[in-house]
Every structure is written in structure tokens, then in C-alpha cells.
Short mmCIF file of C-alpha atoms and ligand atoms in Angstrom, two decimals:
data_model
loop_
_atom_site.label_atom_id
_atom_site.label_comp_id
_atom_site.label_asym_id
_atom_site.label_seq_id
_atom_site.Cartn_x
_atom_site.Cartn_y
_atom_site.Cartn_z
CA MET A 973 -8.55 30.64 42.48
CA ALA A 974 -9.87 31.42 45.95
CA GLU A 975 -13.62 31.30 46.41
CA ASP A 976 -15.20 34.44 47.86
CA ASN A 977 -15.85 32.71 51.19
CA HIS A 978 -12.78 33.34 53.37
CA PRO A 979 -13.73 35.56 56.34
CA GLN A 980 -10.75 37.85 55.65
CA GLN A 981 -11.29 38.32 51.92
CA GLN A 982 -13.91 41.08 52.08
CA LYS A 983 -11.88 43.01 54.66
CA TRP A 984 -8.79 42.99 52.46
CA ASN A 985 -10.75 43.68 49.29
CA ARG A 986 -12.27 46.80 50.88
CA ARG A 987 -8.85 48.01 51.94
CA TYR A 988 -7.28 47.46 48.51
CA ALA A 989 -10.24 48.98 46.66
CA GLU A 990 -9.13 52.37 48.01
CA ALA A 991 -5.44 51.96 47.11
CA GLY A 992 -4.14 53.49 43.90
CA GLN A 993 -0.45 52.62 43.99
CA PRO A 994 1.67 49.57 44.82
CA ASN A 995 3.16 49.48 48.29
CA GLN A 996 6.89 49.99 48.76
CA ALA A 997 9.00 46.83 48.82
CA ALA A 998 10.06 45.54 52.24
CA GLN A 999 13.41 46.49 53.74
CA VAL A 1000 14.58 42.89 53.60
CA LEU A 1001 14.63 43.25 49.81
CA LEU A 1002 15.62 46.89 49.53
CA GLU A 1003 18.65 46.46 51.81
CA ASN A 1004 19.82 43.15 50.35
CA ARG A 1005 19.28 43.40 46.60
CA HIS A 1006 22.84 42.21 46.07
CA LEU A 1007 21.75 38.73 47.24
CA LEU A 1008 19.03 38.34 44.60
CA PRO A 1009 19.61 35.71 41.93
CA SER A 1010 20.01 37.21 38.46
CA GLN A 1011 17.50 34.77 36.92
CA GLY A 1012 14.93 32.17 37.89
CA THR A 1013 11.49 32.01 39.46
CA ALA A 1014 10.13 33.94 42.42
CA LEU A 1015 6.95 33.77 44.49
CA GLU A 1016 5.55 36.43 46.78
CA LEU A 1017 3.03 35.04 49.27
CA ALA A 1018 0.24 37.19 50.74
CA ALA A 1019 1.49 39.80 48.31
CA GLY A 1020 -1.16 42.49 48.69
CA LEU A 1021 -0.44 45.15 46.08
CA GLY A 1022 2.83 43.38 45.38
CA GLY A 1023 5.59 45.89 46.04
CA ASN A 1024 7.96 42.99 46.60
CA ALA A 1025 6.76 41.04 43.57
CA LEU A 1026 7.20 44.11 41.35
CA LEU A 1027 10.77 44.58 42.59
CA LEU A 1028 11.53 40.92 41.89
CA ALA A 1029 10.00 41.04 38.41
CA ARG A 1030 11.87 44.27 37.59
CA HIS A 1031 15.02 42.45 38.66
CA GLY A 1032 14.29 39.91 35.91
CA LEU A 1033 12.83 37.02 37.92
CA ARG A 1034 9.76 35.25 36.53
CA THR A 1035 7.49 36.13 39.40
CA GLN A 1036 4.18 34.91 40.81
CA ALA A 1037 2.21 36.80 43.42
CA TRP A 1038 -0.42 35.00 45.48
CA ASP A 1039 -2.99 36.65 47.71
CA LEU A 1040 -6.52 36.09 48.98
CA SER A 1041 -7.70 39.46 47.68
CA ASP A 1042 -8.86 39.34 44.08
CA VAL A 1043 -9.01 43.16 44.13
CA ALA A 1044 -5.31 43.40 45.03
CA MET A 1045 -4.36 40.75 42.48
CA SER A 1046 -6.24 42.55 39.68
CA LYS A 1047 -4.55 45.83 40.53
CA LEU A 1048 -1.13 44.23 40.78
CA GLN A 1049 -1.58 42.51 37.41
CA ARG A 1050 -2.43 45.88 35.85
CA PHE A 1051 0.66 47.53 37.43
CA ALA A 1052 2.86 44.72 36.10
CA ASP A 1053 1.30 44.65 32.63
CA ALA A 1054 1.78 48.40 32.28
CA GLU A 1055 5.54 47.78 32.62
CA GLN A 1056 5.44 44.51 30.65
CA LEU A 1057 6.95 42.70 33.62
CA PRO A 1058 7.19 38.88 33.89
CA LEU A 1059 4.65 38.76 36.75
CA GLN A 1060 1.50 36.67 37.21
CA ALA A 1061 -0.84 37.59 40.07
CA HIS A 1062 -3.15 34.86 41.37
CA CYS A 1063 -6.04 34.97 43.82
CA VAL A 1064 -5.16 32.11 46.21
CA ASP A 1065 -6.24 31.16 49.73
CA LEU A 1066 -3.04 29.94 51.35
CA GLU A 1067 -5.05 27.92 53.85
CA GLN A 1068 -6.45 25.84 50.99
CA GLN A 1069 -3.79 25.82 48.28
CA PRO A 1070 -0.73 23.64 48.94
CA LEU A 1071 2.63 25.00 47.82
CA PRO A 1072 4.44 23.00 45.12
CA GLU A 1073 7.66 21.28 46.21
CA ALA A 1074 11.07 22.53 45.06
CA ALA A 1075 9.48 25.00 42.66
CA PHE A 1076 10.98 28.45 43.30
CA ASP A 1077 14.42 30.06 43.34
CA LEU A 1078 13.15 32.72 45.73
CA ILE A 1079 10.15 33.16 48.02
CA CYS A 1080 9.32 36.46 49.66
CA VAL A 1081 6.84 37.16 52.46
CA SER A 1082 6.27 40.47 54.24
CA ALA A 1083 3.78 41.63 56.86
CA PHE A 1084 2.13 38.20 57.05
CA LEU A 1085 2.53 35.31 59.46
CA ASP A 1086 0.89 31.88 59.35
CA ARG A 1087 3.15 29.53 61.28
CA THR A 1088 1.46 26.46 59.79
CA LEU A 1089 2.87 27.38 56.36
CA CYS A 1090 6.53 27.69 57.30
CA ALA A 1091 7.55 24.07 56.68
CA SER A 1092 5.92 24.05 53.24
CA ILE A 1093 7.47 27.43 52.37
CA SER A 1094 10.88 25.90 53.06
CA THR A 1095 10.23 22.87 50.87
CA ALA A 1096 8.74 25.01 48.08
CA LEU A 1097 12.24 26.41 47.55
CA LYS A 1098 14.50 24.67 45.07
CA PRO A 1099 17.83 23.49 46.51
CA GLY A 1100 19.89 26.68 46.76
CA GLY A 1101 16.72 28.79 46.73
CA LEU A 1102 16.39 31.84 48.95
CA LEU A 1103 13.75 32.93 51.43
CA PHE A 1104 13.28 36.65 52.14
CA TYR A 1105 10.92 37.04 55.12
CA GLN A 1106 10.05 40.18 57.08
CA THR A 1107 7.20 40.65 59.53
CA PHE A 1108 6.08 42.16 62.82
CA THR A 1109 7.49 41.33 66.24
CA GLN A 1110 6.03 41.29 69.74
CA ALA A 1111 8.67 43.85 70.82
CA LYS A 1112 6.98 47.06 69.70
CA VAL A 1113 8.63 50.41 70.23
CA ARG A 1114 6.15 52.44 68.14
CA PRO A 1115 2.48 52.13 67.23
CA GLY A 1116 1.52 50.12 64.15
CA GLY A 1117 1.21 46.55 62.97
CA PRO A 1118 -1.17 43.91 64.23
CA SER A 1119 -2.10 43.61 67.91
CA ASN A 1120 -3.13 39.94 67.77
CA PRO A 1121 -0.15 37.97 69.17
CA ASP A 1122 -0.84 35.17 66.65
CA PHE A 1123 0.55 37.52 63.98
CA LEU A 1124 3.60 38.71 65.96
CA LEU A 1125 6.99 37.03 66.12
CA LYS A 1126 8.53 36.08 69.43
CA PRO A 1127 12.22 37.01 69.90
CA GLY A 1128 14.31 35.00 67.45
CA GLU A 1129 11.27 33.14 66.16
CA LEU A 1130 11.96 33.51 62.42
CA LEU A 1131 15.20 31.62 62.95
CA GLN A 1132 13.29 28.82 64.68
CA LEU A 1133 10.46 28.68 62.14
CA PHE A 1134 12.96 28.27 59.31
CA SER A 1135 15.61 26.28 61.18
CA GLN A 1136 15.84 23.78 58.30
CA LEU A 1137 17.25 26.58 56.12
CA GLN A 1138 20.72 28.10 56.29
CA PRO A 1139 20.47 31.67 57.65
CA LEU A 1140 22.38 34.28 55.61
CA VAL A 1141 21.08 37.51 57.14
CA TYR A 1142 19.00 38.04 60.28
CA ARG A 1143 17.96 41.40 61.65
CA GLU A 1144 15.97 42.00 64.83
CA GLU A 1145 16.74 45.13 66.80
CA SER A 1146 13.99 44.90 69.40
CA ASP A 1147 14.18 47.83 71.89
CA CYS A 1148 17.96 48.22 71.81
CA GLY A 1149 19.69 51.61 71.41
CA GLU A 1150 18.29 54.71 69.67
CA LEU A 1151 14.66 53.81 69.18
CA ASP A 1152 13.95 56.46 66.54
CA GLN A 1153 16.41 54.74 64.19
CA GLY A 1154 16.83 51.27 62.71
CA LEU A 1155 14.33 48.54 61.94
CA ARG A 1156 11.73 48.60 64.70
CA ASN A 1157 8.61 46.47 65.30
CA GLN A 1158 9.77 43.96 62.68
CA ALA A 1159 12.41 41.29 62.12
CA TYR A 1160 13.78 39.91 58.88
CA LEU A 1161 15.50 36.75 57.72
CA ILE A 1162 17.21 35.75 54.50
CA ALA A 1163 17.92 32.02 54.42
CA ARG A 1164 18.91 29.42 51.84
CA ARG A 1165 17.75 25.87 51.24
CA SER A 1166 20.74 23.57 51.03
C1 LIG B 2690 -0.72 43.12 55.97
S1 LIG B 2690 -1.08 42.59 54.32
C2 LIG B 2690 0.54 42.47 53.67
C3 LIG B 2690 0.58 42.62 52.20
C4 LIG B 2690 1.99 42.68 51.61
N1 LIG B 2690 2.72 41.46 51.84
C5 LIG B 2690 2.75 43.86 52.16
O1 LIG B 2690 3.82 43.68 52.75
O2 LIG B 2690 2.26 44.99 51.99
C6 LIG B 2690 -1.54 40.88 54.58
C7 LIG B 2690 -2.00 40.19 53.29
O3 LIG B 2690 -2.26 38.82 53.57
C8 LIG B 2690 -3.31 38.41 52.71
N2 LIG B 2690 -3.91 37.18 53.27
C9 LIG B 2690 -4.50 37.03 54.47
N3 LIG B 2690 -4.93 35.77 54.62
C10 LIG B 2690 -4.58 35.10 53.47
C11 LIG B 2690 -4.78 33.77 53.00
N4 LIG B 2690 -5.40 32.85 53.75
N5 LIG B 2690 -4.32 33.47 51.78
C12 LIG B 2690 -3.69 34.38 51.01
N6 LIG B 2690 -3.49 35.66 51.39
C13 LIG B 2690 -3.93 36.01 52.62
C14 LIG B 2690 -4.26 39.60 52.71
O4 LIG B 2690 -5.15 39.59 51.62
C15 LIG B 2690 -3.27 40.76 52.68
O5 LIG B 2690 -3.00 41.18 51.37
#
């Protein structure tokens, strides 16, 4: 359990206190459901209200959701329990809590970037396990997302951060073509641990 002493925890708790519904799952999952394993264990990191974790649990994966916000984790646990889903939500500070090695068949992260975690995310996958990762890029064509460059991907950076994994799907459209269509401001990667 995370202590109530992380500088970001109160900010996120205030935001989630106002939210009544889970967020929608990320496009990396919605557009690639056919790649999901039919059974096993999943982990969503920095899950917030857990739209991704709920999708994974509804798919039949035994799912954990970890996030700093105890408010979000309480709400997510209630959403999951109402549907009797195999989902456990835990209040965890990812800066303090090491990831277990070779523990998950799937890890999902969206709208969150802490580059120091990437190596341990890779090794937290079981051999053959899949990473689904989607977050914001520096190349913005519309307003929205963080402005702090620490939280924005450089071109192609997801591929570099997870270069020890085998990429299966990578999508980054940057400022190419018709800007009112496609996946803008974000990139996504699906990759497998060999
Ligand atoms: C932009 S939200 C994204 C939430 C969710 N993944 C989504 O796509 O809607 C970022 C999340 O990161 C969580 N977070 C920030 N720092 C964290 C930390 N050190 N440990 C765990 N979660 C953290 C916040 O509580 C927040 O829920």
C-alpha cells in the first residue's frame, strides 16, 4: 500500500473524487483485442479508474490494477465487484514498489510515462508475455495531454524503451496526412517478451 505522502497523490485523488464512471480503454487495446491471450494474469500500471483493467478482466484475465490514488483504486474495485470480475485494485507507489519478475502474461500502461520503470516492466512479463503501451508524444497536433516533456515520448521512443522485447504492433502517426483523423498526440506499442 502506498503511504499518503507522494506529492502527486492528493492531486490525483481530488481528480478521481469527482469521477463517477470508469474511463474508456485505450486504443491500443480496443484496436488489437484479437492479440489478447485467452487466459492468464494481467497487470495495469498507473491504472487510474481502470478502463484497461476492466477490459482485461472482462476478457477473462486475472487482473491487477496498481495506482497511487487510493480513491481511484477504491472506485475501480467497486466497478469490478459489481460485475464480479477477477480484478484486484491496489494502491501502489510505482516509485517505491518493485515489480515482480516474470509474473504476468500481459502488462498494460496508458497515459503514463516513467522511463526508469521500463526495464522492470519488461522483466515483469513472463516469457511470451505481452506489453500493451500507449502514451503521449512530443508531436502534438491538437491540444491535450501533458506539457512537461518528461512525460512525452520522442519520435520512436517506445521502440527504444522496450528494445529488449519483440515488437508486434507499433503505431505513431505524428503530423502526417489528414490531421483530423487517426491516432494523434499519442503512440502505441504491443511487444512480446521472448
Ligand atoms: C493520466 S492518468 C492515467 C490513468 C489511466 N492509465 C488512463 O489511461 O486513464 C496517470 C495516472 O498515474 C498515476 N500515478 C502517477 N504517479 C504514480 C506513481 N508513482 N505510482 C503509481 N501511480 C502513479 C496517477 O494516480 C494517475 O492515475
